[in-house]
CSV table of C-alpha atoms in Angstrom, one decimal:
chain,number,residue,atom,x,y,z
A,1,MET,CA,145.2,105.6,102.4
A,2,ASN,CA,143.4,108.0,104.7
A,3,ALA,CA,145.1,111.4,105.2
A,4,PRO,CA,146.4,112.0,108.8
A,5,LEU,CA,144.0,113.9,111.0
A,6,PRO,CA,145.1,117.5,111.7
A,7,THR,CA,146.1,118.6,115.1
A,8,ALA,CA,145.5,122.0,116.6
A,9,SER,CA,149.3,122.7,117.0
A,10,VAL,CA,152.5,121.1,118.0
A,11,ASN,CA,152.3,119.6,121.6
A,12,SER,CA,148.5,120.4,121.7
A,13,PRO,CA,146.1,117.8,123.2
A,14,TRP,CA,143.5,118.8,120.7
A,15,GLN,CA,142.9,116.7,117.6
A,16,LEU,CA,140.9,118.5,115.0
A,17,ALA,CA,138.3,116.8,112.8
A,18,ARG,CA,139.3,116.1,109.2
A,19,ARG,CA,136.9,118.7,107.9
A,20,ALA,CA,138.8,121.4,109.9
A,21,ALA,CA,141.7,121.0,107.6
A,22,ARG,CA,139.5,122.2,104.7
A,23,MET,CA,138.6,125.4,106.5
A,24,ASN,CA,140.6,128.4,105.5
A,25,PRO,CA,140.4,132.1,106.4
A,26,SER,CA,138.3,134.3,104.1
A,27,VAL,CA,140.6,136.1,101.6
A,28,ILE,CA,138.2,139.1,101.7
A,29,ARG,CA,138.3,139.3,105.5
A,30,GLU,CA,142.1,139.3,105.5
A,31,ILE,CA,142.1,142.1,102.9
A,32,LEU,CA,139.6,144.1,104.9
A,33,LYS,CA,142.2,144.2,107.7
A,34,VAL,CA,144.5,146.1,105.3
A,35,THR,CA,141.7,148.6,104.6
A,36,GLU,CA,141.6,149.6,108.3
A,37,LYS,CA,144.9,151.4,107.8
A,38,PRO,CA,144.4,155.2,107.8
A,39,GLY,CA,144.0,156.7,104.3
A,40,ILE,CA,143.1,153.6,102.4
A,41,ILE,CA,140.2,153.9,100.0
A,42,SER,CA,138.6,150.5,99.9
A,43,PHE,CA,136.9,148.9,96.9
A,44,ALA,CA,137.4,145.6,98.6
A,45,GLY,CA,134.6,144.9,101.1
A,46,GLY,CA,131.1,143.8,100.1
A,47,LEU,CA,129.7,146.1,102.8
A,48,PRO,CA,126.5,148.1,102.3
A,49,SER,CA,126.8,151.8,102.6
A,50,PRO,CA,126.0,152.9,106.2
A,51,LYS,CA,124.2,155.9,104.6
A,52,THR,CA,121.4,153.4,103.8
A,53,PHE,CA,120.8,152.2,107.4
A,54,PRO,CA,117.4,153.4,108.6
A,55,VAL,CA,118.6,154.4,112.1
A,56,ALA,CA,115.6,156.5,113.1
A,57,GLU,CA,113.2,153.7,112.1
A,58,PHE,CA,115.2,151.1,114.1
A,59,ALA,CA,115.3,153.4,117.1
A,60,ALA,CA,111.5,153.8,117.0
A,61,ALA,CA,111.0,150.0,116.4
A,62,CYS,CA,113.3,149.1,119.3
A,63,ALA,CA,111.3,151.3,121.7
A,64,LYS,CA,108.0,150.0,120.5
A,65,VAL,CA,109.0,146.3,120.6
A,66,LEU,CA,110.3,146.7,124.2
A,67,LYS,CA,107.1,148.6,125.2
A,68,ASP,CA,104.6,146.3,123.6
A,69,ASP,CA,106.0,142.8,124.4
A,70,PRO,CA,109.3,143.0,126.2
A,71,GLN,CA,109.1,139.5,127.7
A,72,GLY,CA,108.3,137.9,124.3
A,73,ALA,CA,111.0,139.9,122.5
A,74,LEU,CA,113.7,138.8,125.1
A,75,GLN,CA,112.6,135.2,125.5
A,76,TYR,CA,113.5,132.1,123.5
A,77,ALA,CA,111.4,131.8,120.4
A,78,ALA,CA,110.3,129.4,117.7
A,79,SER,CA,113.0,128.0,115.5
A,80,GLU,CA,111.1,128.7,112.3
A,81,GLY,CA,111.1,132.4,113.1
A,82,HIS,CA,108.8,135.2,114.1
A,83,LYS,CA,105.4,134.4,112.5
A,84,PRO,CA,104.6,137.9,111.4
A,85,LEU,CA,108.0,138.3,109.8
A,86,ARG,CA,107.6,135.0,107.9
A,87,GLU,CA,104.3,136.2,106.6
A,88,MET,CA,105.8,139.4,105.4
A,89,VAL,CA,108.5,137.6,103.6
A,90,ALA,CA,106.0,135.3,101.9
A,91,GLU,CA,103.8,138.2,100.9
A,92,GLN,CA,106.8,140.2,99.5
A,93,LEU,CA,108.0,137.3,97.4
A,94,ARG,CA,104.5,136.6,96.0
A,95,ALA,CA,104.2,140.3,95.1
A,96,GLN,CA,107.6,140.4,93.4
A,97,ALA,CA,106.8,137.3,91.3
A,98,ALA,CA,103.4,138.8,90.3
A,99,ALA,CA,105.1,142.0,89.2
A,100,ALA,CA,107.4,139.9,87.0
A,101,GLY,CA,104.3,138.2,85.5
A,102,VAL,CA,104.4,134.8,87.3
A,103,THR,CA,102.6,133.2,90.2
A,104,TRP,CA,104.7,132.0,93.1
A,105,ALA,CA,102.5,130.6,95.8
A,106,VAL,CA,104.9,131.1,98.7
A,107,ASP,CA,103.4,129.8,102.0
A,108,PRO,CA,104.8,131.3,105.2
A,109,ALA,CA,105.1,127.7,106.4
A,110,GLN,CA,107.9,127.3,103.8
A,111,VAL,CA,109.9,130.3,105.2
A,112,LEU,CA,112.7,129.7,107.7
A,113,ILE,CA,114.3,132.8,109.3
A,114,THR,CA,118.1,132.3,109.4
A,115,THR,CA,121.0,134.1,111.1
A,116,GLY,CA,122.0,135.9,108.0
A,117,SER,CA,121.7,134.2,104.6
A,118,GLN,CA,125.1,132.8,105.2
A,119,GLN,CA,123.5,130.4,107.7
A,120,GLY,CA,121.2,129.3,105.0
A,121,LEU,CA,124.2,128.2,103.0
A,122,ASP,CA,125.5,126.3,106.0
A,123,LEU,CA,122.2,124.6,106.6
A,124,VAL,CA,121.9,123.6,102.9
A,125,ALA,CA,125.4,122.1,103.1
A,126,LYS,CA,124.7,120.1,106.3
A,127,VAL,CA,121.4,118.7,104.9
A,128,LEU,CA,122.3,118.0,101.3
A,129,VAL,CA,126.0,117.3,101.1
A,130,ASP,CA,127.9,114.1,101.9
A,131,ALA,CA,131.7,113.7,101.8
A,132,GLY,CA,132.6,113.2,98.2
A,133,SER,CA,129.3,114.3,96.7
A,134,LYS,CA,129.4,116.6,93.7
A,135,ILE,CA,128.0,120.1,93.8
A,136,LEU,CA,128.0,122.6,91.0
A,137,VAL,CA,128.8,126.3,91.1
A,138,GLU,CA,129.1,129.2,88.6
A,139,SER,CA,132.5,130.3,87.4
A,140,PRO,CA,133.3,132.4,89.3
A,141,THR,CA,131.0,132.2,92.3
A,142,TYR,CA,130.5,133.7,95.8
A,143,LEU,CA,133.4,132.8,98.0
A,144,GLY,CA,131.3,132.6,101.1
A,145,ALA,CA,129.2,129.8,99.6
A,146,VAL,CA,132.3,127.7,98.8
A,147,MET,CA,133.5,128.3,102.4
A,148,ALA,CA,130.1,127.1,103.7
A,149,PHE,CA,130.1,124.0,101.5
A,150,THR,CA,133.7,122.9,101.9
A,151,PRO,CA,133.6,121.5,105.5
A,152,MET,CA,131.1,118.9,104.3
A,153,GLU,CA,133.9,117.6,102.0
A,154,PRO,CA,132.2,117.8,98.6
A,155,GLU,CA,133.7,117.8,95.2
A,156,VAL,CA,133.0,121.4,94.0
A,157,VAL,CA,132.8,121.6,90.3
A,158,SER,CA,132.7,124.9,88.3
A,159,VAL,CA,130.4,125.2,85.4
A,160,THR,CA,131.5,127.4,82.5
A,161,SER,CA,129.7,130.7,82.6
A,162,ASP,CA,129.5,133.8,80.5
A,163,GLU,CA,128.1,137.4,81.0
A,164,HIS,CA,124.6,135.9,81.4
A,165,GLY,CA,125.5,133.2,83.9
A,166,VAL,CA,125.7,129.4,83.6
A,167,ASP,CA,126.3,127.9,80.1
A,168,ILE,CA,123.5,125.4,79.7
A,169,ASP,CA,125.5,123.0,77.5
A,170,ALA,CA,128.3,123.0,80.0
A,171,LEU,CA,125.7,122.3,82.7
A,172,ARG,CA,124.3,119.3,80.9
A,173,GLN,CA,127.9,118.0,80.5
A,174,ALA,CA,128.6,118.5,84.2
A,175,VAL,CA,125.5,116.6,85.2
A,176,LEU,CA,125.3,113.8,82.6
A,177,GLY,CA,129.0,113.2,82.3
A,178,GLY,CA,130.7,112.3,79.1
A,179,PRO,CA,134.3,112.3,77.8
A,180,GLN,CA,136.8,113.6,80.3
A,181,HIS,CA,140.1,115.0,79.3
A,182,GLY,CA,142.1,112.5,77.4
A,183,GLN,CA,139.1,110.1,77.0
A,184,SER,CA,137.4,109.0,73.8
A,185,PRO,CA,133.6,109.2,73.8
A,186,GLU,CA,133.6,105.3,73.7
A,187,ALA,CA,135.6,105.2,76.9
A,188,ALA,CA,133.5,107.7,78.8
A,189,GLN,CA,130.7,106.3,81.0
A,190,GLN,CA,127.5,108.1,81.8
A,191,THR,CA,127.3,109.4,85.3
A,192,SER,CA,125.3,107.1,87.6
A,193,ALA,CA,122.4,108.4,89.7
A,194,SER,CA,124.5,108.2,92.9
A,195,ASP,CA,127.2,110.4,91.3
A,196,ARG,CA,124.8,113.0,90.1
A,197,PRO,CA,125.4,116.5,91.5
A,198,ARG,CA,123.4,117.3,94.6
A,199,PHE,CA,122.6,120.8,93.4
A,200,LEU,CA,123.7,123.8,91.4
A,201,TYR,CA,124.3,126.9,93.5
A,202,VAL,CA,123.6,130.1,91.5
A,203,LEU,CA,123.2,133.9,92.1
A,204,PRO,CA,121.0,135.1,89.2
A,205,ASN,CA,120.9,138.8,90.2
A,206,PHE,CA,123.9,141.1,90.2
A,207,GLN,CA,126.1,138.3,91.2
A,208,ASN,CA,128.9,138.5,93.8
A,209,PRO,CA,131.7,138.9,92.5
A,210,THR,CA,131.0,139.8,88.9
A,211,GLY,CA,127.8,141.9,89.1
A,212,ARG,CA,126.4,140.0,86.2
A,213,SER,CA,122.7,139.0,85.9
A,214,MET,CA,120.9,136.3,84.1
A,215,ASN,CA,118.5,137.5,81.4
A,216,GLU,CA,115.1,136.0,80.9
A,217,ALA,CA,116.2,133.6,78.1
A,218,ARG,CA,119.0,132.1,80.2
A,219,ARG,CA,116.7,131.8,83.3
A,220,ALA,CA,114.1,130.0,81.2
A,221,ALA,CA,116.7,127.7,79.7
A,222,LEU,CA,118.3,127.0,83.1
A,223,SER,CA,114.9,126.2,84.8
A,224,THR,CA,113.9,123.9,82.0
A,225,ALA,CA,117.3,122.1,81.9
A,226,ALA,CA,117.4,121.7,85.7
A,227,ALA,CA,113.9,120.2,85.7
A,228,GLU,CA,114.8,117.8,82.9
A,229,LEU,CA,118.0,116.8,84.7
A,230,SER,CA,116.4,116.5,88.1
A,231,LEU,CA,119.0,118.9,89.3
A,232,PRO,CA,118.0,121.0,92.4
A,233,LEU,CA,118.8,124.7,92.4
A,234,ILE,CA,120.0,126.7,95.3
A,235,GLU,CA,119.0,130.3,94.3
A,236,ASP,CA,120.8,132.9,96.4
A,237,ASN,CA,119.4,136.4,96.0
A,238,PRO,CA,120.8,138.9,98.4
A,239,TYR,CA,121.1,141.7,95.7
A,240,GLY,CA,117.9,141.3,93.7
A,241,ASP,CA,116.2,144.4,95.2
A,242,LEU,CA,119.2,146.6,94.2
A,243,TRP,CA,118.3,147.1,90.5
A,244,PHE,CA,119.0,150.5,89.0
A,245,ASP,CA,116.7,150.9,86.0
A,246,THR,CA,114.7,147.7,85.5
A,247,PRO,CA,113.8,144.9,88.0
A,248,PRO,CA,115.2,141.5,87.2
A,249,PRO,CA,113.2,138.7,85.6
A,250,ALA,CA,111.2,136.3,87.8
A,251,PRO,CA,113.1,134.1,90.3
A,252,LEU,CA,114.2,130.6,89.3
A,253,SER,CA,112.3,129.4,92.3
A,254,SER,CA,109.0,130.7,91.1
A,255,ARG,CA,109.4,128.6,87.9
A,256,ASN,CA,110.0,125.3,89.7
A,257,PRO,CA,109.3,125.7,93.5
A,258,GLU,CA,109.6,122.0,94.3
A,259,GLY,CA,113.1,121.9,92.7
A,260,CYS,CA,114.6,125.0,94.3
A,261,ILE,CA,115.7,126.4,97.7
A,262,TYR,CA,115.6,130.2,97.7
A,263,LEU,CA,117.9,132.3,100.0
A,264,GLY,CA,117.3,136.0,100.8
A,265,SER,CA,118.7,138.6,103.2
A,266,PHE,CA,117.7,141.7,105.1
A,267,SER,CA,121.4,142.8,105.2
A,268,LYS,CA,121.4,144.7,101.9
A,269,VAL,CA,118.1,146.5,102.3
A,270,LEU,CA,118.1,147.2,106.0
A,271,ALA,CA,121.2,146.5,108.1
A,272,PRO,CA,123.8,143.6,108.1
A,273,GLY,CA,124.5,144.0,111.8
A,274,LEU,CA,121.2,142.4,112.7
A,275,ARG,CA,122.3,139.2,111.0
A,276,LEU,CA,119.0,138.1,109.7
A,277,GLY,CA,118.1,136.3,106.4
A,278,PHE,CA,115.6,133.7,105.3
A,279,LEU,CA,115.2,130.7,103.1
A,280,VAL,CA,112.1,129.3,101.3
A,281,ALA,CA,112.2,125.5,100.9
A,282,PRO,CA,110.0,122.8,99.5
A,283,LYS,CA,108.2,120.5,102.0
A,284,ALA,CA,110.5,117.7,101.0
A,285,VAL,CA,113.5,119.3,102.6
A,286,TYR,CA,112.1,122.0,105.0
A,287,PRO,CA,111.9,119.8,108.1
A,288,LYS,CA,115.5,118.7,107.8
A,289,LEU,CA,116.7,122.3,107.3
A,290,LEU,CA,114.7,123.3,110.4
A,291,GLN,CA,116.3,120.5,112.4
A,292,ALA,CA,119.7,121.6,111.3
A,293,LYS,CA,118.8,125.1,112.3
A,294,GLN,CA,117.7,123.9,115.8
A,295,ALA,CA,121.0,122.1,116.2
A,296,ALA,CA,123.0,125.1,115.2
A,297,ASP,CA,121.5,128.0,117.3
A,298,LEU,CA,117.9,127.1,118.3
A,299,HIS,CA,116.6,130.2,116.6
A,300,SER,CA,117.7,133.5,115.2
A,301,PRO,CA,117.5,136.5,117.6
A,302,GLY,CA,113.8,137.0,118.3
A,303,PHE,CA,114.3,140.7,119.4
A,304,ASN,CA,116.0,141.5,116.0
A,305,GLN,CA,113.2,139.7,114.1
A,306,ARG,CA,110.5,141.7,115.9
A,307,MET,CA,112.4,144.9,115.2
A,308,ILE,CA,112.7,144.1,111.5
A,309,ALA,CA,109.0,143.2,111.3
A,310,GLU,CA,108.1,146.5,113.0
A,311,VAL,CA,110.3,148.5,110.5
A,312,MET,CA,108.9,146.6,107.5
A,313,LYS,CA,105.2,147.1,108.3
A,314,ASP,CA,103.2,149.6,106.3
A,315,GLY,CA,105.4,149.2,103.2
A,316,PHE,CA,108.6,150.8,104.5
A,317,LEU,CA,110.8,148.9,102.1
A,318,ASP,CA,108.8,150.2,99.1
A,319,ARG,CA,109.8,153.7,100.2
A,320,HIS,CA,113.3,152.9,101.5
A,321,VAL,CA,114.9,150.6,98.8
A,322,PRO,CA,114.5,153.2,96.0
A,323,THR,CA,116.8,155.5,97.9
A,324,ILE,CA,119.4,152.8,98.1
A,325,ARG,CA,119.1,152.1,94.4
A,326,ALA,CA,119.6,155.8,93.6
A,327,LEU,CA,122.7,156.1,95.8
A,328,TYR,CA,124.3,152.9,94.4
A,329,LYS,CA,123.5,153.8,90.8
A,330,ALA,CA,125.2,157.2,91.2
A,331,GLN,CA,128.3,155.6,92.7
A,332,ARG,CA,128.4,152.9,90.0
A,333,ASP,CA,128.2,155.7,87.4
A,334,ALA,CA,131.1,157.5,89.2
A,335,MET,CA,133.2,154.4,89.0
A,336,LEU,CA,132.5,153.8,85.4
A,337,GLU,CA,133.4,157.5,84.7
A,338,ALA,CA,136.6,157.2,86.7
A,339,LEU,CA,137.7,154.0,84.9
A,340,ALA,CA,137.0,155.6,81.5
A,341,ASN,CA,138.9,158.8,82.5
A,342,ASN,CA,142.0,156.8,83.7
A,343,PHE,CA,142.1,153.8,81.4
A,344,GLY,CA,140.1,155.0,78.3
A,345,ALA,CA,136.6,154.1,77.4
A,346,MET,CA,135.8,150.5,76.9
A,347,PRO,CA,135.8,149.8,73.1
A,348,VAL,CA,132.8,148.4,71.3
A,349,ASP,CA,133.3,145.1,69.5
A,350,ALA,CA,137.0,144.9,70.4
A,351,SER,CA,139.0,141.9,69.4
A,352,ALA,CA,140.4,139.4,72.0
A,353,THR,CA,143.9,140.8,71.3
A,354,GLU,CA,142.7,144.4,71.9
A,355,LEU,CA,141.1,143.3,75.2
A,356,ASP,CA,144.2,141.5,76.3
A,357,ASN,CA,146.1,144.7,76.1
A,358,ARG,CA,144.0,146.9,78.3
A,359,LEU,CA,142.1,147.0,81.5
A,360,CYS,CA,138.5,145.7,80.9
A,361,TRP,CA,135.4,146.0,83.0
A,362,ASN,CA,131.7,145.4,82.9
A,363,SER,CA,128.8,147.7,83.7
A,364,PRO,CA,126.5,146.0,86.2
A,365,ALA,CA,122.8,146.9,86.1
A,366,GLY,CA,122.4,146.7,89.9
A,367,GLY,CA,124.0,145.3,93.0
A,368,MET,CA,127.3,146.4,94.6
A,369,PHE,CA,130.1,145.1,92.4
A,370,LEU,CA,132.0,145.7,89.2
A,371,TRP,CA,134.3,143.0,87.6
A,372,ALA,CA,137.5,143.9,85.9
A,373,ARG,CA,140.3,142.1,84.1
A,374,LEU,CA,143.9,143.1,83.8
A,375,LEU,CA,146.2,143.0,80.9
A,376,LYS,CA,147.5,139.7,79.7
A,377,GLY,CA,150.4,138.5,81.9
A,378,MET,CA,149.3,140.5,84.9
A,379,SER,CA,148.1,139.1,88.3
A,380,ALA,CA,145.7,141.0,90.5
A,381,THR,CA,147.3,139.4,93.5
A,382,ASP,CA,150.6,140.9,92.6
A,383,LEU,CA,149.0,144.2,91.8
A,384,LEU,CA,147.3,144.5,95.2
A,385,PRO,CA,150.3,145.5,97.4
A,386,LEU,CA,151.2,148.1,94.8
A,387,ALA,CA,147.7,149.4,95.0
A,388,VAL,CA,147.7,149.5,98.7
A,389,ALA,CA,151.0,151.5,98.6
A,390,GLN,CA,149.1,154.0,96.5
A,391,GLY,CA,146.2,154.1,99.0
A,392,VAL,CA,143.6,151.9,97.4
A,393,ALA,CA,142.5,148.3,98.0
A,394,PHE,CA,140.4,145.8,96.0
A,395,VAL,CA,139.8,142.0,96.0
A,396,PRO,CA,141.7,139.8,93.6
A,397,GLY,CA,139.3,137.6,91.6
A,398,ALA,CA,141.1,134.3,91.6
A,399,PRO,CA,139.7,133.1,95.1
A,400,PHE,CA,136.2,133.3,93.7
A,401,TYR,CA,136.8,130.4,91.4
A,402,ALA,CA,136.3,126.9,92.7
A,403,ASP,CA,139.0,125.8,90.3
A,404,HIS,CA,141.4,127.3,87.7
A,405,GLY,CA,141.1,130.8,89.1
A,406,ASP,CA,141.7,133.7,86.7
A,407,GLU,CA,144.6,135.7,88.1
A,408,ARG,CA,143.9,138.7,85.9
A,409,THR,CA,140.5,139.4,87.5
A,410,LEU,CA,139.5,141.7,90.3
A,411,ARG,CA,136.4,142.8,92.1
A,412,LEU,CA,135.6,146.5,92.7
A,413,SER,CA,132.9,147.5,95.2
A,414,PHE,CA,131.4,150.9,94.5
A,415,VAL,CA,128.8,151.3,97.2
A,416,THR,CA,130.8,152.3,100.3
A,417,PRO,CA,133.3,155.0,99.1
A,418,SER,CA,132.0,158.5,98.3
A,419,VAL,CA,132.0,159.7,94.7
A,420,GLU,CA,135.1,161.8,95.4
A,421,GLU,CA,136.8,158.8,97.0
A,422,ILE,CA,135.9,156.7,94.0
A,423,HIS,CA,137.6,159.1,91.6
A,424,ARG,CA,140.7,159.3,93.8
A,425,GLY,CA,140.8,155.6,94.3
A,426,VAL,CA,140.6,154.7,90.6
A,427,ALA,CA,143.3,157.3,89.9
A,428,ALA,CA,145.5,155.6,92.5
A,429,LEU,CA,144.7,152.2,90.9
A,430,ALA,CA,145.9,153.6,87.6
A,431,LEU,CA,149.2,154.7,89.2
A,432,ALA,CA,149.6,151.2,90.7
A,433,MET,CA,149.1,149.6,87.3
A,434,LYS,CA,151.7,151.9,85.8
A,435,ALA,CA,154.2,150.8,88.5
A,436,TYR,CA,153.3,147.2,87.9
A,437,ALA,CA,153.7,147.5,84.2
A,438,ALA,CA,157.1,149.0,84.7
A,439,GLU,CA,158.0,146.0,86.9
A,440,CYS,CA,156.8,143.6,84.3
A,441,ARG,CA,158.9,145.2,81.6
A,442,ALA,CA,162.1,145.3,83.8
């Protein structure tokens, strides 16, 4: 029996679409409202540090764009995006792949400029997902992606993941099917072609929320498995330029361009307020993504695109991005130091029992986030109000799981607070955990 259609409110003439019932407010956005209170040190938001915004360069670019071609900059524009910017994106991706030792022949005709990389996720969902179709995600995964996919009413399936990303055996199981819980192998049926997952969504570099990255061996195995399984990959890479010591291995999309859609962003290396990103898609799907883009907003802001192209010319990113890396690395180091000072250094080769009885965290090699896990029996959601009372905020980790969320996990962003605020915030978090532990014992 079909579920009743939702209505806007009691006594309202508006009847909402069924998909509207699946839309929910972002947990992160709701927590960010708490951080607006005076005196709160926020490890919650995934916001780039405003110290990294190239304000002078944008001021100069704005003046030049308005001087050189004001009518073109302020007029409607091509849905594909500003041609010089698309060419810059293609050239940059080709160069990055070459630096990683592979050839990726990105054609500017494959590049679609989007209104933030978040729109890329929305376009992918509209073009590739039907109601009831299965899509695969890492465990945990980027919450914004799940929010973009959900209105299309898919079955979102988490694939077991470890510190290097998706487990390949678990991926094969998710794609090919096999014994389900309570079934014998004889009773299990192989997944039919129509029931195969539409794609796997993955963030290989400094993932949001965990900060983890796929090593070369895992990327090679994933690319090979995806090709064997005829499983398309949606490769989301907003953080790949933010490496601290060593650049990440070659993109998945460079290994099988016809089987991947690549998403990128200008938000983390220039400025998020301009709301510009891009995708690179195979010819088989690019036209439909373009049509979905045309239906959504005609085109991304042409003035903003021209400004970014003006700022990026002459190799500006090659000079600018290293300054972001240096800042974020120093702040990551400050958070690791503060955690060790307040909770004790992470033990080497500790047993599962030892790890269950202490706060644990990873050490990301880039990006903006650190992933932590509380003591056994604790809940990050329950800890949050106690932390806010001490003047610090974070994001509980459970909402980042498509299913079976781990209540003990939490995400800590280290890029926006100052080093001094990081030390004070982690000390406040330690006080909150002591108060929570006392409550648990009571």
